[in-house]
Amino acid sequence: MHAEDLFAQITDQLIADIETGAAGQWRMPWHTLADAGTPTSVDGRPYRGANALWLAMVATARNWTSGTWATYRAWQRHGAQVRRGEKATQVILWKPVTPKPTDTNDDDTASDRTPRPQLLARAYAVFAAEQCDGAEEIIARRTHDLARRDTPERIADAEDYFAAIAATVIEGGNRACYQPATDTIHLPALEAFDTAAHYYGTRAHETVHWTGHHSRLARDLTGRFGTDSYAAEELVAELGAAMWCAQAGLSAVTRTDHAAYLAGWLRILRTDARALITVASRAQAAVDHLNTLAGHHTSDTNADDDEAAA
């Protein structure tokens, strides 16, 4: 499968899942990522960006809970065997490619003559632990980890995480938002939320917005409500919060105000098959930035020993 075809497949499925969620209880596709935990390779390294979202969506649709994926050869190296007839899931591999130098005039500088490295996308195949014989221990271990979601220890870890980030948070009122003009996060008090996990999921959403400030990751935060740029930034925050919840072991936040953004999200996704890749990349960069500020170590690789994906 060509990478562009995979972009279209992932986007089409995301659109369908958004529309299904909108017709039900506002469970968006990225909630599956938070609830299932970050997908990892059989070596324990996390998948990132759009790949993490896509693998969580596939696993949820098939009721797979292991969250563990690898190529055919990697499963063999770990003593497991993909069963005959199992269908692979395609994910995105970004490979750095340096173009060949082109002829230039003598007046050109050395920097002009040196091609800049580029990232080339291609698809490659992985299988879930549930598709393998000999992977039972891996499935059982993941099931045990998911049973520890939303425990007091996870909540305490979330509290410590945000305490280490020097964002200005003003608590009170009944509205959660980030205000770029004052660079402040506004949140209702913890007691106003139905669960502590809901509070920290909401805080993650607003703190992802906070990373977009011009002094940090410098995303476009100037869009007005109803514009594509506004909807795109809101989708970055939604995906980023889901990625953070998945890493933190906390349940996803279901927000009924998704209705206000639904048309914009669908318009963006239908217009450009690469839009999801861009948004997911920005969301992952936001979470990476927060992890750095919080002193939370994350792997910079994203697949098994055969491949690495973005």
Coordinates of C-alpha atoms in Angstrom, one line a residue, residues 115-261:
P115 CA 20.2 19.6 0.0
R116 CA 18.2 19.6 3.2
P117 CA 17.1 16.2 4.5
Q118 CA 13.5 15.3 3.9
L119 CA 11.1 12.7 5.4
L120 CA 9.6 10.2 3.0
A121 CA 6.5 8.4 4.1
R122 CA 5.8 4.8 3.3
A123 CA 3.5 2.1 4.7
Y124 CA 4.6 -1.1 6.5
A125 CA 2.8 -4.0 8.1
V126 CA 2.5 -4.9 11.8
F127 CA 0.4 -7.5 13.7
A128 CA -1.2 -7.4 17.1
A129 CA -0.3 -9.8 19.9
E130 CA -3.8 -11.3 19.5
Q131 CA -2.9 -12.4 16.0
C132 CA 0.0 -14.5 17.3
D133 CA 0.5 -17.8 19.0
G134 CA 2.9 -17.6 21.9
A135 CA 2.0 -14.1 22.9
E136 CA -0.3 -15.0 25.8
E137 CA 2.0 -13.5 28.5
I138 CA 2.2 -10.2 26.7
I139 CA -1.6 -10.0 26.5
A140 CA -2.0 -10.9 30.2
R141 CA 0.5 -8.3 31.2
R142 CA -1.2 -5.5 29.3
T143 CA -4.6 -6.5 30.8
H144 CA -3.1 -6.2 34.3
D145 CA -1.8 -2.7 33.5
L146 CA -5.1 -1.5 32.2
A147 CA -6.8 -2.7 35.4
R148 CA -4.7 -0.1 37.2
R149 CA -6.2 2.9 35.4
D150 CA -7.4 5.8 37.5
T151 CA -5.9 4.5 40.7
P152 CA -4.8 6.9 43.4
E153 CA -1.2 6.3 42.4
R154 CA -1.9 7.4 38.8
I155 CA -3.8 10.5 40.1
A156 CA -0.8 11.4 42.3
D157 CA 1.5 11.0 39.4
A158 CA -0.6 13.4 37.3
E159 CA -0.6 15.9 40.2
D160 CA 3.2 15.8 40.3
Y161 CA 3.5 16.0 36.5
F162 CA 1.5 19.3 36.2
A163 CA 3.1 20.7 39.3
A164 CA 6.5 20.5 37.5
I165 CA 5.2 22.6 34.6
A166 CA 5.5 26.3 35.1
A167 CA 2.2 27.2 33.6
T168 CA 0.0 29.9 35.2
V169 CA -3.2 28.2 36.2
I170 CA -6.2 30.1 37.6
E171 CA -8.8 28.0 39.3
G172 CA -12.4 28.9 39.8
G173 CA -15.5 29.5 37.8
N174 CA -17.2 26.9 35.6
R175 CA -15.2 27.2 32.3
A176 CA -12.0 25.6 31.2
C177 CA -10.0 27.5 28.7
Y178 CA -6.5 28.8 27.7
Q179 CA -6.1 32.6 27.0
P180 CA -3.2 33.3 24.7
A181 CA -3.3 37.0 25.4
T182 CA -2.4 36.6 29.1
D183 CA -0.8 33.1 28.7
T184 CA -3.0 31.7 31.4
I185 CA -5.0 28.5 31.9
H186 CA -8.4 28.8 33.5
L187 CA -9.9 25.7 35.2
P188 CA -12.8 25.0 37.5
A189 CA -11.6 23.7 40.9
L190 CA -10.8 20.0 41.2
E191 CA -13.9 19.5 43.3
A192 CA -16.1 20.7 40.4
F193 CA -15.3 17.7 38.3
D194 CA -17.0 14.3 38.6
T195 CA -13.6 12.5 38.9
A196 CA -10.0 13.5 39.4
A197 CA -9.2 11.8 36.1
H198 CA -11.7 14.2 34.4
Y199 CA -9.9 17.2 36.0
Y200 CA -6.5 16.1 34.8
G201 CA -7.7 15.2 31.4
T202 CA -9.2 18.6 31.0
R203 CA -6.0 20.2 32.4
A204 CA -4.0 18.2 29.8
H205 CA -6.3 19.6 27.0
E206 CA -5.8 23.2 28.1
T207 CA -2.1 22.7 28.7
V208 CA -1.6 21.4 25.2
H209 CA -3.2 24.7 24.0
W210 CA -0.6 26.4 26.3
T211 CA 2.3 24.8 24.4
G212 CA 1.1 26.6 21.3
H213 CA 2.2 30.0 22.7
H214 CA 4.7 31.9 20.5
S215 CA 7.3 31.5 23.2
R216 CA 7.0 27.7 23.1
L217 CA 5.9 25.7 20.0
A218 CA 4.4 28.8 18.2
R219 CA 1.3 27.2 16.7
D220 CA -1.3 29.5 15.1
L221 CA -3.6 30.5 18.0
T222 CA -5.2 33.5 16.3
G223 CA -8.1 31.7 14.6
R224 CA -11.6 32.8 15.6
F225 CA -14.3 30.3 16.4
G226 CA -15.7 28.7 13.3
T227 CA -12.5 29.0 11.2
D228 CA -10.5 26.0 10.1
S229 CA -7.4 27.2 12.1
Y230 CA -9.5 27.3 15.3
A231 CA -10.9 23.9 14.6
A232 CA -7.5 22.5 13.8
E233 CA -6.0 23.8 17.1
E234 CA -8.9 22.3 19.0
L235 CA -8.2 19.0 17.4
V236 CA -4.5 19.3 18.3
A237 CA -5.6 19.8 22.0
E238 CA -8.1 16.9 21.8
L239 CA -5.5 14.4 20.4
G240 CA -2.8 15.7 22.7
A241 CA -4.9 15.2 25.7
A242 CA -5.8 11.7 24.6
M243 CA -2.1 10.9 24.1
W244 CA -1.3 12.3 27.5
C245 CA -4.1 10.3 29.2
A246 CA -2.9 7.2 27.5
Q247 CA 0.6 7.7 28.8
A248 CA -0.7 8.7 32.3
G249 CA -3.0 5.7 32.7
L250 CA -6.1 7.9 33.0
S251 CA -9.5 7.6 31.4
A252 CA -10.5 9.8 28.5
V253 CA -12.7 12.9 29.0
T254 CA -16.0 12.9 27.1
R255 CA -17.0 16.4 26.3
T256 CA -20.5 17.3 25.0
D257 CA -19.1 20.6 23.6
H258 CA -17.6 18.6 20.7
A259 CA -20.8 19.5 18.8
A260 CA -19.5 23.0 18.4
Y261 CA -16.3 21.8 16.6

